[in-house]
Amino acid sequence: MPNTGTDHIVTSYNEELAALAQAIAEMGGQVEVAIENGTRALLRLDRELADVTIIADQRIDDMQRQIDEMAVSMIARRQPMASDLRAIITAIHVANDLERIGDMAKQLARRSLKLEGINLQPTFYNGVKNMTALVSRQVKDALDAYANREAAASVEVCNRDDEVDAMHTSLFRELLTYMLEDPRNITTCTHLLFCAKNLERIGDHATNIAERAYYLATGKQLTSDVQQLQRQQIKA
Amino acid sequence: MPNTGTDHIVTSYNEELAALAQAIAEMGGQVEVAIENGTRALLRLDRELADVTIIADQRIDDMQRQIDEMAVSMIARRQPMASDLRAIITAIHVANDLERIGDMAKQLARRSLKLEGINLQPTFYNGVKNMTALVSRQVKDALDAYANREAAASVEVCNRDDEVDAMHTSLFRELLTYMLEDPRNITTCTHLLFCAKNLERIGDHATNIAERAYYLATGKQLTSDVQQLQRQQIKA
């Protein structure tokens, strides 16, 4: 009978760990939708979608608080061993990054409201569109690497952040050129500069999540040495 | 004898809690220095100070990792009660916000390197200077409220964030005006727009810390209702 008892506790504990992972996955899903909606609101100047995105961010904030509560309650009741404890603390960190990404998506949506009625040229948008596609993929891949604890996939996300940064730099220069060419572009392009910055920061948060995933998978910090080594291996 | 033993454990546990608080205070001190140095590097275009700030950020990142380790190790070994556990988890969150503030300070320093040799007018800087003074105070007050678990002081910091936002909006418009007046100002003012944004975000992180401080002091979330009430009381 004590055996059954223990089994029951262990099963239930595993269930709780699974529920925590599930909560992160759901929050991740909401955040992916928020990026999609926030950038779509921006690219189409869709006020309704912007409002939806802004309101949905409250739900994302609530999810972070819930994950925090779940994690604290699990630690308090279960007194987990070091490795489980680390996984639970990591969930708190990942939820934090997801909340920030949600915040960036909200800011993109808000920015679209400021752009309404302003002179807009489709060419301004190309860079933002490309960057959106790249950072959305980064978030998705980081969440997958985290869910599956895949070291190699985590490293890939971290390495690809250089691409995000390069794209941001090039977009920054491009937008500056439009501003210099015609002062009437200044206001619009300034707003778009901030959108590009928001996207770059979403990329940074995706990298943070990937670094946490790497740590969970390997027990080691992902240093630049490891990234370098992996790059050489890919090239070789 | 068992009593001495228990006393010893309790004392040592309290010492550990004190050490964690001390680590946060030290990290907070480093971050305050980083803001000071980062903005000074920017306002004086001081390349040396910029380098110092950028290098010092590694130390801040290390401190965050150490606080994380301390917290996890305490939880694992001490199995703290709910209220202590919450304080320890809060320390993890506060260290996270401090790390982000440090990152903003580094970005201000980096931005100063980009401004070197560019047409600079002292008037551009006034708004940045004023905003720096305000957000530095916000960080300091938030850290004090956290260290002393003061609810009223926490609410003040959160309320004052409206001032930070208002200053940011007005600075944004001012810099935009300089750009529209003379295209030669575009590059400089664009960089300064991002500096203003960094300062605004430092203010947001200070608010996060104050919200956590409020929660530790009262056991309740700081909602906008509470802020509203407090404002009315101050006015009355």
Short mmCIF file of C-alpha atoms in Angstrom, two decimals:
data_model
loop_
_atom_site.label_atom_id
_atom_site.label_comp_id
_atom_site.label_asym_id
_atom_site.label_seq_id
_atom_site.Cartn_x
_atom_site.Cartn_y
_atom_site.Cartn_z
CA MET A 1 0.00 0.00 0.00
CA PRO A 2 2.73 2.55 0.74
CA ASN A 3 4.04 1.75 -2.72
CA THR A 4 0.77 2.68 -4.34
CA GLY A 5 0.81 5.85 -2.29
CA THR A 6 4.25 6.77 -3.51
CA ASP A 7 3.32 5.92 -7.07
CA HIS A 8 0.29 8.09 -6.76
CA ILE A 9 2.35 11.02 -5.52
CA VAL A 10 4.96 10.57 -8.23
CA THR A 11 2.36 10.30 -10.96
CA SER A 12 0.57 13.36 -9.69
CA TYR A 13 3.88 15.22 -9.48
CA ASN A 14 4.68 14.25 -13.06
CA GLU A 15 1.23 15.41 -14.00
CA GLU A 16 1.96 18.74 -12.40
CA LEU A 17 5.24 19.04 -14.27
CA ALA A 18 3.38 18.19 -17.47
CA ALA A 19 0.70 20.77 -16.64
CA LEU A 20 3.40 23.41 -16.17
CA ALA A 21 4.94 22.51 -19.54
CA GLN A 22 1.47 22.62 -21.06
CA ALA A 23 0.83 26.08 -19.59
CA ILE A 24 4.06 27.37 -21.12
CA ALA A 25 3.12 25.81 -24.46
CA GLU A 26 -0.30 27.49 -24.34
CA MET A 27 1.20 30.83 -23.39
CA GLY A 28 3.69 30.39 -26.23
CA GLY A 29 0.81 29.73 -28.61
CA GLN A 30 -0.96 32.90 -27.47
CA VAL A 31 2.23 34.88 -27.91
CA GLU A 32 2.73 33.55 -31.44
CA VAL A 33 -0.81 34.65 -32.28
CA ALA A 34 -0.07 38.06 -30.74
CA ILE A 35 2.99 38.54 -32.97
CA GLU A 36 0.96 37.49 -35.99
CA ASN A 37 -1.91 39.83 -35.12
CA GLY A 38 0.26 42.73 -33.98
CA THR A 39 2.33 42.76 -37.15
CA ARG A 40 -0.73 42.19 -39.35
CA ALA A 41 -2.46 45.14 -37.66
CA LEU A 42 0.63 47.18 -38.41
CA LEU A 43 1.05 46.13 -42.01
CA ARG A 44 -2.64 46.59 -42.87
CA LEU A 45 -3.31 49.49 -40.48
CA ASP A 46 -6.15 47.35 -39.15
CA ARG A 47 -7.56 49.19 -36.13
CA GLU A 48 -9.85 46.34 -35.11
CA LEU A 49 -7.05 43.78 -35.11
CA ALA A 50 -4.88 46.24 -33.21
CA ASP A 51 -7.54 46.49 -30.49
CA VAL A 52 -7.85 42.68 -30.36
CA THR A 53 -4.08 42.37 -29.92
CA ILE A 54 -3.95 45.00 -27.19
CA ILE A 55 -6.80 43.37 -25.23
CA ALA A 56 -5.33 39.87 -25.71
CA ASP A 57 -2.14 41.01 -24.01
CA GLN A 58 -3.96 41.12 -20.67
CA ARG A 59 -4.62 37.40 -21.03
CA ILE A 60 -0.92 36.81 -21.69
CA ASP A 61 -0.02 38.79 -18.56
CA ASP A 62 -2.51 36.71 -16.57
CA MET A 63 -0.96 33.53 -17.92
CA GLN A 64 2.44 34.63 -16.70
CA ARG A 65 1.06 35.23 -13.22
CA GLN A 66 -0.62 31.81 -13.27
CA ILE A 67 2.59 30.08 -14.31
CA ASP A 68 4.42 31.91 -11.54
CA GLU A 69 1.79 30.75 -9.02
CA MET A 70 1.89 27.18 -10.33
CA ALA A 71 5.67 27.10 -10.07
CA VAL A 72 5.78 28.55 -6.56
CA SER A 73 3.03 26.24 -5.36
CA MET A 74 4.79 23.18 -6.84
CA ILE A 75 8.06 24.09 -5.20
CA ALA A 76 6.36 24.71 -1.85
CA ARG A 77 4.37 21.47 -1.83
CA ARG A 78 6.63 19.07 -3.68
CA GLN A 79 10.05 20.22 -2.57
CA PRO A 80 11.53 19.04 -5.84
CA MET A 81 15.05 17.71 -6.33
CA ALA A 82 17.69 19.98 -7.82
CA SER A 83 17.10 19.05 -11.48
CA ASP A 84 13.30 19.38 -11.28
CA LEU A 85 13.66 22.57 -9.31
CA ARG A 86 15.84 24.00 -12.05
CA ALA A 87 13.24 23.07 -14.65
CA ILE A 88 10.53 24.81 -12.64
CA ILE A 89 12.61 27.96 -12.15
CA THR A 90 13.36 27.90 -15.88
CA ALA A 91 9.61 27.84 -16.58
CA ILE A 92 9.34 31.08 -14.56
CA HIS A 93 12.06 32.66 -16.70
CA VAL A 94 10.57 31.46 -19.99
CA ALA A 95 7.14 32.79 -19.00
CA ASN A 96 8.84 36.11 -18.26
CA ASP A 97 10.37 36.23 -21.74
CA LEU A 98 7.05 35.27 -23.30
CA GLU A 99 5.32 38.08 -21.40
CA ARG A 100 7.86 40.54 -22.81
CA ILE A 101 7.33 39.22 -26.34
CA GLY A 102 3.60 39.69 -25.85
CA ASP A 103 4.33 43.24 -24.76
CA MET A 104 6.31 43.88 -27.95
CA ALA A 105 3.40 42.55 -30.03
CA LYS A 106 1.09 44.93 -28.18
CA GLN A 107 3.46 47.79 -28.92
CA LEU A 108 3.42 46.91 -32.63
CA ALA A 109 -0.38 46.99 -32.54
CA ARG A 110 -0.37 50.34 -30.73
CA ARG A 111 2.06 51.75 -33.24
CA SER A 112 -0.34 50.87 -36.05
CA LEU A 113 -2.91 53.19 -34.44
CA LYS A 114 -0.39 56.04 -34.58
CA LEU A 115 0.28 55.39 -38.26
CA GLU A 116 -3.36 55.73 -39.28
CA GLY A 117 -3.92 58.43 -41.82
CA ILE A 118 -0.21 58.93 -42.34
CA ASN A 119 1.52 58.84 -45.72
CA LEU A 120 2.50 55.20 -46.17
CA GLN A 121 4.46 53.65 -49.00
CA PRO A 122 4.44 49.88 -49.50
CA THR A 123 8.24 49.81 -49.94
CA PHE A 124 8.64 50.98 -46.33
CA TYR A 125 7.02 47.77 -45.26
CA ASN A 126 9.09 45.14 -47.06
CA GLY A 127 11.86 45.10 -44.49
CA VAL A 128 9.39 44.96 -41.60
CA LYS A 129 7.60 42.06 -43.28
CA ASN A 130 10.78 40.06 -43.79
CA MET A 131 11.90 40.71 -40.25
CA THR A 132 8.51 39.64 -38.91
CA ALA A 133 8.78 36.32 -40.75
CA LEU A 134 12.24 35.70 -39.34
CA VAL A 135 11.48 36.54 -35.70
CA SER A 136 8.21 34.59 -35.76
CA ARG A 137 10.20 31.56 -36.82
CA GLN A 138 12.73 32.25 -34.06
CA VAL A 139 10.02 32.28 -31.39
CA LYS A 140 8.45 29.11 -32.74
CA ASP A 141 11.76 27.25 -32.96
CA ALA A 142 12.84 28.43 -29.50
CA LEU A 143 9.57 27.18 -27.99
CA ASP A 144 9.93 23.84 -29.78
CA ALA A 145 13.52 23.49 -28.61
CA TYR A 146 12.36 24.26 -25.08
CA ALA A 147 9.42 21.84 -25.18
CA ASN A 148 11.59 19.03 -26.55
CA ARG A 149 14.78 20.02 -24.73
CA GLU A 150 16.82 19.92 -27.91
CA ALA A 151 20.34 21.26 -27.57
CA ALA A 152 21.19 21.47 -31.28
CA ALA A 153 17.96 23.25 -32.17
CA SER A 154 18.60 25.73 -29.33
CA VAL A 155 22.04 26.53 -30.69
CA GLU A 156 20.56 27.09 -34.14
CA VAL A 157 18.12 29.66 -32.77
CA CYS A 158 20.91 31.48 -30.94
CA ASN A 159 23.10 31.53 -34.04
CA ARG A 160 20.27 32.77 -36.22
CA ASP A 161 19.92 35.81 -33.95
CA ASP A 162 22.87 37.28 -35.87
CA GLU A 163 20.63 37.26 -38.95
CA VAL A 164 17.93 39.11 -37.02
CA ASP A 165 20.46 41.71 -35.91
CA ALA A 166 21.85 42.10 -39.43
CA MET A 167 18.35 42.52 -40.82
CA HIS A 168 17.60 45.13 -38.17
CA THR A 169 20.73 47.10 -38.98
CA SER A 170 19.99 47.05 -42.68
CA LEU A 171 16.36 48.06 -42.10
CA PHE A 172 17.50 50.88 -39.80
CA ARG A 173 19.72 52.24 -42.59
CA GLU A 174 17.03 51.83 -45.22
CA LEU A 175 14.44 53.73 -43.20
CA LEU A 176 16.98 56.45 -42.45
CA THR A 177 17.53 56.82 -46.21
CA TYR A 178 13.81 57.35 -46.83
CA MET A 179 13.82 60.02 -44.15
CA LEU A 180 16.79 61.79 -45.66
CA GLU A 181 15.28 61.59 -49.14
CA ASP A 182 12.03 63.25 -48.19
CA PRO A 183 11.19 64.94 -44.87
CA ARG A 184 7.55 63.91 -45.33
CA ASN A 185 8.67 60.35 -44.59
CA ILE A 186 10.19 61.25 -41.24
CA THR A 187 7.20 60.62 -38.97
CA THR A 188 6.19 57.32 -40.58
CA CYS A 189 9.71 55.99 -40.80
CA THR A 190 10.41 56.94 -37.19
CA HIS A 191 7.47 54.81 -36.11
CA LEU A 192 8.70 51.99 -38.32
CA LEU A 193 12.17 52.27 -36.80
CA PHE A 194 10.61 51.49 -33.44
CA CYS A 195 8.68 48.59 -34.95
CA ALA A 196 11.93 47.19 -36.29
CA LYS A 197 13.46 47.60 -32.84
CA ASN A 198 10.51 45.77 -31.26
CA LEU A 199 10.99 42.91 -33.70
CA GLU A 200 14.69 42.77 -32.93
CA ARG A 201 13.87 42.54 -29.24
CA ILE A 202 11.40 39.73 -29.86
CA GLY A 203 14.36 37.98 -31.47
CA ASP A 204 16.45 38.61 -28.33
CA HIS A 205 13.77 37.08 -26.12
CA ALA A 206 13.57 34.06 -28.43
CA THR A 207 17.33 33.68 -27.96
CA ASN A 208 16.89 33.85 -24.17
CA ILE A 209 14.36 31.02 -24.35
CA ALA A 210 16.68 28.98 -26.56
CA GLU A 211 19.54 29.52 -24.09
CA ARG A 212 17.32 28.23 -21.28
CA ALA A 213 16.33 25.25 -23.45
CA TYR A 214 20.00 24.46 -24.05
CA TYR A 215 20.69 24.58 -20.34
CA LEU A 216 17.82 22.22 -19.56
CA ALA A 217 18.96 19.83 -22.28
CA THR A 218 22.66 19.78 -21.41
CA GLY A 219 23.07 21.17 -17.88
CA LYS A 220 25.59 23.64 -19.32
CA GLN A 221 25.39 27.35 -20.13
CA LEU A 222 25.37 28.09 -23.84
CA THR A 223 28.55 30.11 -24.26
CA SER A 224 29.77 31.77 -27.41
CA ASP A 225 32.48 29.04 -27.55
CA VAL A 226 29.82 26.38 -28.02
CA GLN A 227 28.07 28.42 -30.69
CA GLN A 228 31.38 28.94 -32.48
CA LEU A 229 32.19 25.23 -32.35
CA GLN A 230 28.78 24.28 -33.67
CA ARG A 231 29.12 26.77 -36.52
CA GLN A 232 32.45 25.22 -37.52
CA GLN A 233 30.91 21.75 -37.39
CA ILE A 234 28.06 22.86 -39.63
CA LYS A 235 30.50 24.40 -42.11
CA ALA A 236 32.87 21.39 -42.10
CA MET B 1 21.36 20.84 22.49
CA PRO B 2 18.73 20.28 19.81
CA ASN B 3 17.66 23.83 20.52
CA THR B 4 21.09 25.20 19.74
CA GLY B 5 21.03 23.13 16.63
CA THR B 6 17.72 24.59 15.52
CA ASP B 7 18.86 28.08 16.42
CA HIS B 8 21.96 27.55 14.42
CA ILE B 9 19.97 26.46 11.37
CA VAL B 10 17.53 29.33 11.68
CA THR B 11 20.28 31.87 12.11
CA SER B 12 22.13 30.53 9.13
CA TYR B 13 18.94 30.54 7.07
CA ASN B 14 18.29 34.15 8.05
CA GLU B 15 21.86 34.88 7.12
CA GLU B 16 21.23 33.35 3.73
CA LEU B 17 18.10 35.45 3.24
CA ALA B 18 20.12 38.51 4.27
CA ALA B 19 22.89 37.52 1.85
CA LEU B 20 20.35 37.28 -0.97
CA ALA B 21 18.97 40.73 -0.12
CA GLN B 22 22.54 42.01 0.03
CA ALA B 23 23.31 40.52 -3.39
CA ILE B 24 20.28 42.29 -4.88
CA ALA B 25 21.35 45.54 -3.20
CA GLU B 26 24.85 45.20 -4.65
CA MET B 27 23.52 44.39 -8.09
CA GLY B 28 21.20 47.40 -7.77
CA GLY B 29 24.20 49.57 -6.89
CA GLN B 30 26.10 48.35 -9.95
CA VAL B 31 23.09 49.03 -12.15
CA GLU B 32 22.74 52.56 -10.79
CA VAL B 33 26.39 53.17 -11.63
CA ALA B 34 25.79 51.73 -15.11
CA ILE B 35 22.93 54.16 -15.76
CA GLU B 36 25.09 57.03 -14.52
CA ASN B 37 28.05 55.99 -16.68
CA GLY B 38 26.02 55.04 -19.73
CA THR B 39 24.18 58.34 -19.86
CA ARG B 40 27.33 60.32 -19.05
CA ALA B 41 29.14 58.55 -21.89
CA LEU B 42 26.27 59.53 -24.14
CA LEU B 43 26.02 63.15 -23.06
CA ARG B 44 29.77 63.73 -23.26
CA LEU B 45 30.49 61.33 -26.13
CA ASP B 46 33.08 59.79 -23.83
CA ARG B 47 34.39 56.69 -25.61
CA GLU B 48 36.41 55.50 -22.64
CA LEU B 49 33.44 55.66 -20.27
CA ALA B 50 31.31 53.93 -22.90
CA ASP B 51 33.80 51.05 -22.99
CA VAL B 52 33.83 50.85 -19.20
CA THR B 53 30.02 50.67 -19.13
CA ILE B 54 29.91 47.98 -21.80
CA ILE B 55 32.48 45.83 -20.01
CA ALA B 56 30.83 46.35 -16.62
CA ASP B 57 27.61 44.89 -18.00
CA GLN B 58 29.21 41.44 -18.04
CA ARG B 59 29.63 41.71 -14.28
CA ILE B 60 25.94 42.61 -13.94
CA ASP B 61 24.99 39.58 -16.03
CA ASP B 62 27.18 37.40 -13.80
CA MET B 63 25.51 38.83 -10.71
CA GLN B 64 22.12 37.85 -12.08
CA ARG B 65 23.32 34.30 -12.63
CA GLN B 66 24.74 34.19 -9.10
CA ILE B 67 21.49 35.42 -7.57
CA ASP B 68 19.62 32.79 -9.56
CA GLU B 69 22.00 30.11 -8.28
CA MET B 70 21.73 31.37 -4.69
CA ALA B 71 17.95 31.36 -4.88
CA VAL B 72 17.70 27.88 -6.39
CA SER B 73 20.21 26.48 -3.92
CA MET B 74 18.35 28.04 -0.96
CA ILE B 75 15.04 26.64 -2.10
CA ALA B 76 16.54 23.19 -2.66
CA ARG B 77 18.32 23.01 0.69
CA ARG B 78 16.04 24.98 2.98
CA GLN B 79 12.63 24.10 1.59
CA PRO B 80 11.29 27.46 2.69
CA MET B 81 7.73 28.15 3.81
CA ALA B 82 5.37 29.85 1.37
CA SER B 83 6.12 33.46 2.40
CA ASP B 84 9.91 33.02 2.32
CA LEU B 85 9.62 31.10 -0.93
CA ARG B 86 7.73 34.00 -2.43
CA ALA B 87 10.43 36.42 -1.30
CA ILE B 88 13.11 34.25 -2.88
CA ILE B 89 11.22 33.94 -6.18
CA THR B 90 10.72 37.71 -6.11
CA ALA B 91 14.48 38.14 -5.80
CA ILE B 92 14.86 36.15 -9.03
CA HIS B 93 12.40 38.49 -10.77
CA VAL B 94 14.02 41.65 -9.42
CA ALA B 95 17.46 40.44 -10.52
CA ASN B 96 15.96 39.85 -13.96
CA ASP B 97 14.67 43.43 -14.13
CA LEU B 98 18.01 44.76 -12.93
CA GLU B 99 19.80 42.78 -15.63
CA ARG B 100 17.53 44.38 -18.25
CA ILE B 101 18.20 47.85 -16.84
CA GLY B 102 21.92 47.11 -17.05
CA ASP B 103 21.38 46.11 -20.66
CA MET B 104 19.65 49.43 -21.39
CA ALA B 105 22.60 51.29 -19.83
CA LYS B 106 24.94 49.32 -22.08
CA GLN B 107 22.84 50.26 -25.09
CA LEU B 108 23.06 53.94 -24.13
CA ALA B 109 26.83 53.59 -23.97
CA ARG B 110 26.94 51.82 -27.33
CA ARG B 111 24.79 54.52 -28.86
CA SER B 112 27.34 57.14 -27.78
CA LEU B 113 29.94 55.37 -29.93
CA LYS B 114 27.65 55.71 -32.95
CA LEU B 115 27.19 59.42 -32.32
CA GLU B 116 30.91 60.19 -32.40
CA GLY B 117 31.82 62.71 -35.04
CA ILE B 118 28.18 63.50 -35.78
CA ASN B 119 26.67 66.99 -35.76
CA LEU B 120 25.50 67.48 -32.17
CA GLN B 121 23.62 70.39 -30.69
CA PRO B 122 23.43 70.84 -26.92
CA THR B 123 19.69 71.56 -27.10
CA PHE B 124 19.11 68.00 -28.34
CA TYR B 125 20.42 66.78 -25.05
CA ASN B 126 18.29 68.69 -22.54
CA GLY B 127 15.36 66.33 -22.72
CA VAL B 128 17.60 63.27 -22.46
CA LYS B 129 19.30 64.80 -19.41
CA ASN B 130 16.02 65.49 -17.63
CA MET B 131 14.70 62.05 -18.42
CA THR B 132 17.92 60.47 -17.13
CA ALA B 133 17.54 62.29 -13.82
CA LEU B 134 13.95 61.09 -13.45
CA VAL B 135 14.52 57.44 -14.30
CA SER B 136 17.64 57.25 -12.13
CA ARG B 137 15.51 58.40 -9.23
CA GLN B 138 12.85 55.84 -10.13
CA VAL B 139 15.38 53.00 -10.02
CA LYS B 140 16.81 54.19 -6.73
CA ASP B 141 13.40 54.62 -5.10
CA ALA B 142 12.19 51.25 -6.40
CA LEU B 143 15.25 49.52 -4.96
CA ASP B 144 14.78 51.30 -1.62
CA ALA B 145 11.10 50.35 -1.54
CA TYR B 146 12.08 46.76 -2.28
CA ALA B 147 14.84 46.64 0.33
CA ASN B 148 12.58 48.13 3.01
CA ARG B 149 9.34 46.53 1.78
CA GLU B 150 7.52 49.85 1.78
CA ALA B 151 4.09 49.77 0.19
CA ALA B 152 3.50 53.53 -0.01
CA ALA B 153 6.92 54.19 -1.56
CA SER B 154 6.26 51.44 -4.12
CA VAL B 155 2.97 53.04 -5.14
CA GLU B 156 4.72 56.40 -5.54
CA VAL B 157 7.24 54.89 -7.95
CA CYS B 158 4.46 53.27 -9.99
CA ASN B 159 2.49 56.52 -10.13
CA ARG B 160 5.54 58.50 -11.13
CA ASP B 161 5.95 56.25 -14.18
CA ASP B 162 3.24 58.38 -15.83
CA GLU B 163 5.69 61.30 -15.60
CA VAL B 164 8.36 59.22 -17.28
CA ASP B 165 5.97 58.31 -20.08
CA ALA B 166 4.84 61.92 -20.51
CA MET B 167 8.45 63.08 -20.66
CA HIS B 168 9.19 60.41 -23.24
CA THR B 169 6.27 61.44 -25.43
CA SER B 170 7.26 65.09 -25.27
CA LEU B 171 10.90 64.27 -26.02
CA PHE B 172 9.82 62.10 -28.94
CA ARG B 173 7.90 65.03 -30.43
CA GLU B 174 10.73 67.47 -29.77
CA LEU B 175 13.30 65.30 -31.53
CA LEU B 176 10.92 64.76 -34.43
CA THR B 177 10.65 68.55 -34.77
CA TYR B 178 14.43 68.92 -35.03
CA MET B 179 14.42 66.28 -37.74
CA LEU B 180 11.69 68.02 -39.71
CA GLU B 181 13.43 71.39 -39.34
CA ASP B 182 16.71 70.23 -40.78
CA PRO B 183 17.42 66.88 -42.47
CA ARG B 184 21.01 67.07 -41.18
CA ASN B 185 19.59 66.37 -37.71
CA ILE B 186 17.91 63.15 -38.77
CA THR B 187 20.68 60.68 -37.98
CA THR B 188 21.57 62.17 -34.60
CA CYS B 189 18.00 62.61 -33.50
CA THR B 190 17.11 59.08 -34.55
CA HIS B 191 19.83 57.79 -32.25
CA LEU B 192 18.56 60.04 -29.48
CA LEU B 193 15.01 58.76 -30.02
CA PHE B 194 16.29 55.30 -29.19
CA CYS B 195 18.11 56.62 -26.14
CA ALA B 196 14.86 58.17 -24.95
CA LYS B 197 13.15 54.83 -25.51
CA ASN B 198 15.85 53.05 -23.51
CA LEU B 199 15.33 55.47 -20.64
CA GLU B 200 11.58 54.95 -20.78
CA ARG B 201 12.12 51.20 -20.56
CA ILE B 202 14.43 51.64 -17.57
CA GLY B 203 11.46 53.42 -16.00
CA ASP B 204 9.23 50.44 -16.81
CA HIS B 205 11.63 48.04 -15.15
CA ALA B 206 11.78 50.30 -12.09
CA THR B 207 7.98 50.07 -11.98
CA ASN B 208 8.18 46.27 -12.18
CA ILE B 209 10.51 46.25 -9.17
CA ALA B 210 8.19 48.59 -7.26
CA GLU B 211 5.23 46.32 -8.03
CA ARG B 212 7.14 43.36 -6.63
CA ALA B 213 8.08 45.41 -3.57
CA TYR B 214 4.42 46.26 -3.03
CA TYR B 215 3.48 42.61 -3.26
CA LEU B 216 6.14 41.61 -0.70
CA ALA B 217 5.02 44.38 1.65
CA THR B 218 1.27 43.75 1.43
CA GLY B 219 0.74 40.27 -0.04
CA LYS B 220 -1.50 41.90 -2.68
CA GLN B 221 -1.00 42.74 -6.34
CA LEU B 222 -0.67 46.45 -7.01
CA THR B 223 -3.66 47.11 -9.25
CA SER B 224 -4.55 50.36 -10.94
CA ASP B 225 -7.43 50.67 -8.40
CA VAL B 226 -4.94 50.91 -5.57
CA GLN B 227 -2.86 53.47 -7.45
CA GLN B 228 -5.99 55.49 -8.16
CA LEU B 229 -7.07 55.39 -4.53
CA GLN B 230 -3.64 56.45 -3.33
CA ARG B 231 -3.62 59.36 -5.77
CA GLN B 232 -6.95 60.56 -4.45
CA GLN B 233 -5.66 60.29 -0.89
CA ILE B 234 -2.59 62.32 -1.76
CA LYS B 235 -4.73 64.98 -3.42
CA ALA B 236 -7.26 65.04 -0.55
#
